[in-house]
């Protein structure tokens, strides 16, 4: 075979296919693995290729599946069973711990038990509890089980083939959020055996230990840390049982520092065992305590909170900074500054701008190398597929490097600039998504703060702070009136955003014009939503044309430009007008006729990295459509569960202009317009 782009799910499918073809004793079974091909399609096509005797569906009974696997292995078969999700395996736990793990010891080695339990595990797909657990510590603690978790497609193929050939029971943990990550790979492939860790990135200053879904996070954090002069080695354990103590010890003794990262809770997790082993074997070589970056000690949170729960790149970077503070770092930049000068200081990364947007183009730098910069000073303008955003600096000091040029497209999490912090650096007031004062995700507009506190990434220094006063904006009274006088109701619906994203590509336009067009089409069908209430006369006034308001981010906060007679514009003309008004608003040159008079508002709050909201109507308007961020979520379609791009669309309306049925019909019309946007 020639090398092709292969995802982890495809590599696992190929491993099962090759194992079934190579050994007639291998059988694959579990819930929906046959006809459906598994929830994540890892067993797709195996029943058709090998028949129902080799790949078959079972009743919904995880304990029964595990018990059947034990009996078949005792009879000479090599079963490979699938538990659909991590926590679905818990009903089978008694079979796994009492019989799978003990049978060989129970028979004094006379009876091997060659079976594999495949378990998709970990978070990052927007699943709820029982669908996103990291349960590796349970199995690693159970003597008699081997525990394997690949981080690459090549390892997925190789380790699964080895697991099927192994004489002992293997718990094969598959990081589900890595299923679709592509690698240029030629199959079949064999990588290292069980018990052999892999150095994914060599380094001298610290060892970053990871496995499964956290390896990609560790590699990205190590890459970004290089811009701060920190040379990090990333060690992928690959198998938790057996654990490669030799590779772990050799790496930490060489670097003198160790940080462990995993998604599971920190208390009594695998990271605790690794930390204990490093402390026992490398104490004399350690130059700092062993640290961990893990999931929180809570049940798995709802999808909206999983980014805060999971250890992301920013949390890992913060851990590395604690491990090796700036005073101890080497001046070893991986990205050149002017004239290849050494880069030192804190690096500002492109924040998550929400709505599923993964990149932005740098339109203009507001600073240059050597310039002083203050907290919240605008340092760059970037353009996403949806809007132009100004980026305030989270650091104060002197710019030592710009890591990309004007016109360059930068991925979220990539370095933008590095600042050598001044001694008087203090916390930032304006917080964009993914960075800011506390390092937590969020955004604040038009925030004024006075403080004398000095903050470091590895611990705050508390000091007295003085309060400041800022006049309320001119719209404050209007918001109060709208909230007081309008009986507003908000309804919402989720929809598959695949058609919307496909239309953006096919038509070569942004998402905002497509969203606006869907709203305008719905208003033509339900004109009562494009109206106002004359309270004095107790009359509903239907307006002849649609003047569409939309949110635009500027240096001075959010502005709502108004597209006059938007219902008369073609899609291209609408897109051009949205761009023109956004540019005028950014430069403070928006004409008066485009600042007021809106009859309906499109509120694109996905740019604030939130899924939904219940906004206040823009008085005297009667309705507002809100669009949240586009995220990957499980989506049921024709009896199958798939991961799709999903967006939440809400309608806030004045209940005096229509009833709930009409509002629901209007919202469905908008959603249908997004679904068939091409």
Short mmCIF file of N, CA and C in Angstrom, two decimals, residues 53-169:
data_model
loop_
_atom_site.label_atom_id
_atom_site.label_comp_id
_atom_site.label_asym_id
_atom_site.label_seq_id
_atom_site.Cartn_x
_atom_site.Cartn_y
_atom_site.Cartn_z
N UNK A 53 -21.11 -14.63 11.66
CA UNK A 53 -20.47 -15.50 12.63
C UNK A 53 -19.18 -14.94 13.18
N UNK A 54 -18.60 -13.96 12.48
CA UNK A 54 -17.34 -13.36 12.92
C UNK A 54 -17.50 -11.95 13.45
N UNK A 55 -18.57 -11.26 13.05
CA UNK A 55 -18.84 -9.90 13.52
C UNK A 55 -20.34 -9.78 13.73
N UNK A 56 -20.77 -9.73 14.98
CA UNK A 56 -22.21 -9.79 15.23
C UNK A 56 -22.62 -8.87 16.37
N UNK A 57 -23.91 -8.50 16.34
CA UNK A 57 -24.49 -7.65 17.37
C UNK A 57 -24.93 -8.48 18.57
N UNK A 58 -24.95 -7.83 19.72
CA UNK A 58 -25.35 -8.49 20.96
C UNK A 58 -26.52 -7.71 21.57
N UNK A 59 -27.22 -8.32 22.53
CA UNK A 59 -28.21 -7.54 23.29
C UNK A 59 -27.53 -6.42 24.07
N UNK A 60 -28.33 -5.47 24.52
CA UNK A 60 -27.82 -4.33 25.29
C UNK A 60 -27.58 -4.81 26.73
N UNK A 61 -26.47 -5.48 26.92
CA UNK A 61 -26.10 -6.01 28.23
C UNK A 61 -24.58 -6.10 28.30
N UNK A 62 -23.96 -5.06 28.85
CA UNK A 62 -22.50 -5.03 28.89
C UNK A 62 -21.93 -6.17 29.73
N UNK A 63 -22.60 -6.51 30.83
CA UNK A 63 -22.14 -7.64 31.65
C UNK A 63 -22.21 -8.92 30.84
N UNK A 64 -23.27 -9.09 30.05
CA UNK A 64 -23.39 -10.27 29.21
C UNK A 64 -22.32 -10.32 28.14
N UNK A 65 -22.01 -9.16 27.56
CA UNK A 65 -20.95 -9.10 26.53
C UNK A 65 -19.61 -9.52 27.13
N UNK A 66 -19.29 -8.96 28.29
CA UNK A 66 -18.01 -9.30 28.93
C UNK A 66 -17.97 -10.77 29.34
N UNK A 67 -19.08 -11.27 29.91
CA UNK A 67 -19.11 -12.68 30.31
C UNK A 67 -18.96 -13.61 29.12
N UNK A 68 -19.63 -13.27 27.99
CA UNK A 68 -19.49 -14.08 26.78
C UNK A 68 -18.06 -14.08 26.28
N UNK A 69 -17.40 -12.91 26.34
CA UNK A 69 -16.01 -12.82 25.90
C UNK A 69 -15.10 -13.72 26.75
N UNK A 70 -15.33 -13.75 28.07
CA UNK A 70 -14.53 -14.61 28.94
C UNK A 70 -14.72 -16.07 28.56
N UNK A 71 -15.98 -16.48 28.39
CA UNK A 71 -16.23 -17.88 28.05
C UNK A 71 -15.64 -18.26 26.71
N UNK A 72 -15.76 -17.38 25.69
CA UNK A 72 -15.21 -17.70 24.37
C UNK A 72 -13.69 -17.77 24.40
N UNK A 73 -13.05 -16.86 25.18
CA UNK A 73 -11.60 -16.90 25.29
C UNK A 73 -11.14 -18.19 25.97
N UNK A 74 -11.89 -18.63 26.99
CA UNK A 74 -11.55 -19.89 27.66
C UNK A 74 -11.69 -21.08 26.70
N UNK A 75 -12.58 -20.93 25.70
CA UNK A 75 -12.81 -22.01 24.75
C UNK A 75 -11.87 -21.96 23.55
N UNK A 76 -10.95 -20.97 23.52
CA UNK A 76 -9.97 -20.94 22.45
C UNK A 76 -10.16 -19.84 21.42
N UNK A 77 -11.23 -19.05 21.52
CA UNK A 77 -11.44 -17.94 20.60
C UNK A 77 -10.63 -16.73 21.05
N UNK A 78 -10.56 -15.73 20.18
CA UNK A 78 -9.89 -14.47 20.50
C UNK A 78 -10.90 -13.33 20.29
N UNK A 79 -11.80 -13.14 21.25
CA UNK A 79 -12.84 -12.14 21.07
C UNK A 79 -12.32 -10.71 21.22
N UNK A 80 -12.88 -9.83 20.40
CA UNK A 80 -12.65 -8.39 20.49
C UNK A 80 -14.02 -7.75 20.66
N UNK A 81 -14.28 -7.19 21.84
CA UNK A 81 -15.61 -6.66 22.12
C UNK A 81 -15.54 -5.14 22.24
N UNK A 82 -16.65 -4.50 21.93
CA UNK A 82 -16.74 -3.05 22.01
C UNK A 82 -17.76 -2.62 23.06
N UNK A 83 -17.34 -1.73 23.93
CA UNK A 83 -18.26 -1.01 24.80
C UNK A 83 -18.50 0.35 24.14
N UNK A 84 -19.74 0.72 23.87
CA UNK A 84 -20.00 1.87 23.03
C UNK A 84 -19.39 3.16 23.55
N UNK A 85 -19.45 3.39 24.85
CA UNK A 85 -18.86 4.57 25.47
C UNK A 85 -18.20 4.13 26.77
N UNK A 86 -17.28 4.98 27.24
CA UNK A 86 -16.48 4.68 28.42
C UNK A 86 -17.29 4.19 29.61
N UNK A 87 -18.28 4.98 30.05
CA UNK A 87 -19.04 4.63 31.25
C UNK A 87 -20.05 3.52 31.01
N UNK A 88 -20.30 3.18 29.74
CA UNK A 88 -21.18 2.04 29.46
C UNK A 88 -20.56 0.73 29.93
N UNK A 89 -19.24 0.74 30.12
CA UNK A 89 -18.55 -0.47 30.56
C UNK A 89 -18.72 -0.75 32.04
N UNK A 90 -19.22 0.20 32.80
CA UNK A 90 -19.31 0.01 34.25
C UNK A 90 -20.22 -1.17 34.64
N UNK A 91 -21.33 -1.42 33.95
CA UNK A 91 -22.11 -2.61 34.32
C UNK A 91 -21.35 -3.92 34.12
N UNK A 92 -20.29 -3.89 33.30
CA UNK A 92 -19.49 -5.09 33.07
C UNK A 92 -18.30 -5.18 34.01
N UNK A 93 -18.22 -4.27 34.96
CA UNK A 93 -17.01 -4.16 35.76
C UNK A 93 -16.76 -5.42 36.60
N UNK A 94 -17.82 -6.02 37.10
CA UNK A 94 -17.63 -7.23 37.90
C UNK A 94 -17.01 -8.35 37.07
N UNK A 95 -17.50 -8.52 35.84
CA UNK A 95 -16.93 -9.54 34.96
C UNK A 95 -15.46 -9.22 34.65
N UNK A 96 -15.18 -7.93 34.41
CA UNK A 96 -13.82 -7.54 34.02
C UNK A 96 -12.84 -7.74 35.18
N UNK A 97 -13.20 -7.28 36.37
CA UNK A 97 -12.25 -7.32 37.48
C UNK A 97 -12.20 -8.68 38.18
N UNK A 98 -13.34 -9.38 38.23
CA UNK A 98 -13.38 -10.64 38.98
C UNK A 98 -13.00 -11.84 38.14
N UNK A 99 -13.23 -11.77 36.83
CA UNK A 99 -13.00 -12.95 35.99
C UNK A 99 -11.96 -12.71 34.90
N UNK A 100 -12.14 -11.67 34.10
CA UNK A 100 -11.12 -11.40 33.08
C UNK A 100 -9.74 -11.26 33.70
N UNK A 101 -9.64 -10.39 34.70
CA UNK A 101 -8.34 -10.08 35.27
C UNK A 101 -7.76 -11.22 36.10
N UNK A 102 -8.60 -12.12 36.58
CA UNK A 102 -8.13 -13.12 37.55
C UNK A 102 -7.97 -14.52 36.96
N UNK A 103 -8.52 -14.79 35.80
CA UNK A 103 -8.61 -16.17 35.33
C UNK A 103 -7.24 -16.83 35.16
N UNK A 104 -6.29 -16.12 34.58
CA UNK A 104 -4.98 -16.74 34.36
C UNK A 104 -4.30 -17.04 35.69
N UNK A 105 -4.37 -16.11 36.64
CA UNK A 105 -3.78 -16.35 37.95
C UNK A 105 -4.54 -17.44 38.69
N UNK A 106 -5.85 -17.46 38.51
CA UNK A 106 -6.69 -18.45 39.19
C UNK A 106 -6.32 -19.88 38.77
N UNK A 107 -5.89 -20.02 37.51
CA UNK A 107 -5.53 -21.36 37.00
C UNK A 107 -4.01 -21.58 37.01
N UNK A 108 -3.30 -20.71 37.73
CA UNK A 108 -1.84 -20.82 37.83
C UNK A 108 -1.18 -20.82 36.46
N UNK A 109 -1.75 -20.00 35.53
CA UNK A 109 -1.16 -19.86 34.21
C UNK A 109 -1.58 -20.90 33.21
N UNK A 110 -2.38 -21.86 33.62
CA UNK A 110 -2.77 -22.93 32.70
C UNK A 110 -3.76 -22.45 31.66
N UNK A 111 -4.52 -21.40 31.97
CA UNK A 111 -5.58 -20.97 31.07
C UNK A 111 -5.36 -19.50 30.70
N UNK A 112 -4.78 -19.22 29.53
CA UNK A 112 -4.66 -17.82 29.09
C UNK A 112 -6.03 -17.27 28.72
N UNK A 113 -6.14 -16.00 28.66
CA UNK A 113 -7.42 -15.37 28.33
C UNK A 113 -7.18 -14.28 27.28
N UNK A 114 -7.02 -14.66 26.02
CA UNK A 114 -6.72 -13.69 24.96
C UNK A 114 -7.98 -12.96 24.48
N UNK A 115 -8.27 -11.84 25.05
CA UNK A 115 -9.42 -11.05 24.61
C UNK A 115 -9.11 -9.57 24.74
N UNK A 116 -9.84 -8.77 23.97
CA UNK A 116 -9.66 -7.32 23.96
C UNK A 116 -11.00 -6.66 24.21
N UNK A 117 -11.02 -5.70 25.13
CA UNK A 117 -12.20 -4.87 25.36
C UNK A 117 -11.89 -3.47 24.84
N UNK A 118 -12.51 -3.11 23.73
CA UNK A 118 -12.33 -1.79 23.14
C UNK A 118 -13.30 -0.80 23.79
N UNK A 119 -12.76 0.33 24.27
CA UNK A 119 -13.60 1.32 24.95
C UNK A 119 -13.26 2.71 24.42
N UNK A 120 -14.15 3.35 23.65
CA UNK A 120 -13.96 4.77 23.34
C UNK A 120 -14.05 5.58 24.63
N UNK A 121 -13.07 6.44 24.90
CA UNK A 121 -13.05 7.14 26.20
C UNK A 121 -12.61 8.58 26.03
N UNK A 122 -12.85 9.35 27.08
CA UNK A 122 -12.40 10.73 27.13
C UNK A 122 -13.43 11.70 26.58
N UNK A 123 -13.13 12.99 26.77
CA UNK A 123 -14.06 14.05 26.39
C UNK A 123 -13.69 14.72 25.10
N UNK A 124 -14.25 15.94 24.95
CA UNK A 124 -13.93 16.74 23.79
C UNK A 124 -14.89 16.64 22.63
N UNK A 125 -16.01 15.88 22.78
CA UNK A 125 -16.97 15.76 21.69
C UNK A 125 -18.33 16.33 22.08
N UNK A 126 -18.40 16.99 23.23
CA UNK A 126 -19.67 17.56 23.65
C UNK A 126 -20.63 16.55 24.22
N UNK A 127 -20.13 15.41 24.65
CA UNK A 127 -20.99 14.38 25.24
C UNK A 127 -21.22 14.65 26.72
N UNK A 128 -22.30 14.12 27.22
CA UNK A 128 -22.63 14.30 28.64
C UNK A 128 -21.98 13.18 29.45
N UNK A 129 -22.29 13.15 30.76
CA UNK A 129 -21.74 12.09 31.61
C UNK A 129 -22.16 10.73 31.06
N UNK A 130 -21.35 9.72 31.32
CA UNK A 130 -21.49 8.38 30.77
C UNK A 130 -21.08 8.31 29.30
N UNK A 131 -20.69 9.44 28.72
CA UNK A 131 -20.25 9.44 27.33
C UNK A 131 -18.88 10.11 27.18
N UNK A 132 -18.29 10.57 28.27
CA UNK A 132 -17.03 11.32 28.17
C UNK A 132 -16.08 11.02 29.31
N UNK A 133 -16.28 9.93 30.03
CA UNK A 133 -15.43 9.61 31.18
C UNK A 133 -14.02 9.19 30.75
N UNK A 134 -13.07 9.45 31.62
CA UNK A 134 -11.71 8.91 31.48
C UNK A 134 -11.52 7.91 32.61
N UNK A 135 -11.70 6.63 32.28
CA UNK A 135 -11.79 5.59 33.30
C UNK A 135 -10.53 4.73 33.41
N UNK A 136 -9.41 5.23 32.87
CA UNK A 136 -8.22 4.40 32.79
C UNK A 136 -7.68 3.96 34.16
N UNK A 137 -7.86 4.79 35.20
CA UNK A 137 -7.30 4.45 36.51
C UNK A 137 -7.94 3.19 37.09
N UNK A 138 -9.24 2.98 36.83
CA UNK A 138 -9.91 1.78 37.33
C UNK A 138 -9.22 0.53 36.80
N UNK A 139 -8.94 0.52 35.52
CA UNK A 139 -8.37 -0.67 34.89
C UNK A 139 -6.89 -0.81 35.21
N UNK A 140 -6.16 0.33 35.24
CA UNK A 140 -4.74 0.25 35.57
C UNK A 140 -4.52 -0.26 36.99
N UNK A 141 -5.48 0.00 37.87
CA UNK A 141 -5.38 -0.45 39.26
C UNK A 141 -5.69 -1.94 39.41
N UNK A 142 -6.29 -2.53 38.39
CA UNK A 142 -6.73 -3.93 38.48
C UNK A 142 -5.64 -4.85 37.96
N UNK A 143 -4.97 -5.57 38.87
CA UNK A 143 -3.90 -6.49 38.46
C UNK A 143 -4.48 -7.59 37.56
N UNK A 144 -3.75 -7.89 36.51
CA UNK A 144 -4.17 -8.92 35.57
C UNK A 144 -4.65 -8.37 34.24
N UNK A 145 -4.84 -7.07 34.17
CA UNK A 145 -5.25 -6.43 32.92
C UNK A 145 -4.09 -5.65 32.33
N UNK A 146 -3.99 -5.66 31.01
CA UNK A 146 -3.10 -4.74 30.33
C UNK A 146 -3.95 -3.57 29.82
N UNK A 147 -3.41 -2.36 29.92
CA UNK A 147 -4.17 -1.16 29.60
C UNK A 147 -3.40 -0.36 28.55
N UNK A 148 -4.05 -0.14 27.42
CA UNK A 148 -3.40 0.45 26.26
C UNK A 148 -4.22 1.65 25.80
N UNK A 149 -3.55 2.73 25.39
CA UNK A 149 -4.26 3.88 24.85
C UNK A 149 -3.40 4.58 23.80
N UNK A 150 -3.72 4.43 22.53
CA UNK A 150 -2.93 5.06 21.47
C UNK A 150 -3.24 6.54 21.35
N UNK A 151 -2.27 7.28 20.82
CA UNK A 151 -2.47 8.70 20.55
C UNK A 151 -2.37 9.02 19.07
N UNK A 152 -1.91 8.07 18.27
CA UNK A 152 -1.76 8.28 16.83
C UNK A 152 -2.45 7.16 16.07
N UNK A 153 -2.73 7.41 14.80
CA UNK A 153 -3.35 6.38 13.97
C UNK A 153 -2.41 5.19 13.78
N UNK A 154 -1.11 5.45 13.64
CA UNK A 154 -0.15 4.35 13.48
C UNK A 154 -0.14 3.46 14.72
N UNK A 155 -0.11 4.07 15.90
CA UNK A 155 -0.15 3.29 17.13
C UNK A 155 -1.48 2.57 17.30
N UNK A 156 -2.56 3.20 16.85
CA UNK A 156 -3.87 2.56 16.96
C UNK A 156 -3.87 1.24 16.22
N UNK A 157 -3.36 1.25 15.01
CA UNK A 157 -3.29 0.00 14.23
C UNK A 157 -2.36 -1.00 14.91
N UNK A 158 -1.14 -0.57 15.21
CA UNK A 158 -0.13 -1.49 15.72
C UNK A 158 -0.51 -2.06 17.09
N UNK A 159 -0.94 -1.20 18.00
CA UNK A 159 -1.25 -1.67 19.35
C UNK A 159 -2.49 -2.57 19.37
N UNK A 160 -3.47 -2.30 18.49
CA UNK A 160 -4.63 -3.17 18.46
C UNK A 160 -4.27 -4.55 17.91
N UNK A 161 -3.43 -4.60 16.89
CA UNK A 161 -2.99 -5.91 16.39
C UNK A 161 -2.24 -6.68 17.48
N UNK A 162 -1.39 -5.97 18.24
CA UNK A 162 -0.66 -6.64 19.31
C UNK A 162 -1.60 -7.07 20.43
N UNK A 163 -2.61 -6.25 20.72
CA UNK A 163 -3.57 -6.60 21.76
C UNK A 163 -4.33 -7.87 21.41
N UNK A 164 -4.71 -8.01 20.14
CA UNK A 164 -5.46 -9.19 19.71
C UNK A 164 -4.58 -10.44 19.78
N UNK A 165 -3.29 -10.27 19.54
CA UNK A 165 -2.36 -11.41 19.59
C UNK A 165 -1.93 -11.75 21.01
N UNK A 166 -2.16 -10.86 21.97
CA UNK A 166 -1.64 -11.05 23.32
C UNK A 166 -2.41 -12.16 24.05
N UNK A 167 -1.74 -12.95 24.88
CA UNK A 167 -2.44 -14.03 25.61
C UNK A 167 -3.23 -13.55 26.82
N UNK A 168 -3.10 -12.28 27.18
CA UNK A 168 -3.78 -11.75 28.35
C UNK A 168 -4.89 -10.78 27.94
N UNK A 169 -5.86 -10.54 28.83
CA UNK A 169 -6.92 -9.58 28.52
C UNK A 169 -6.35 -8.16 28.45
#
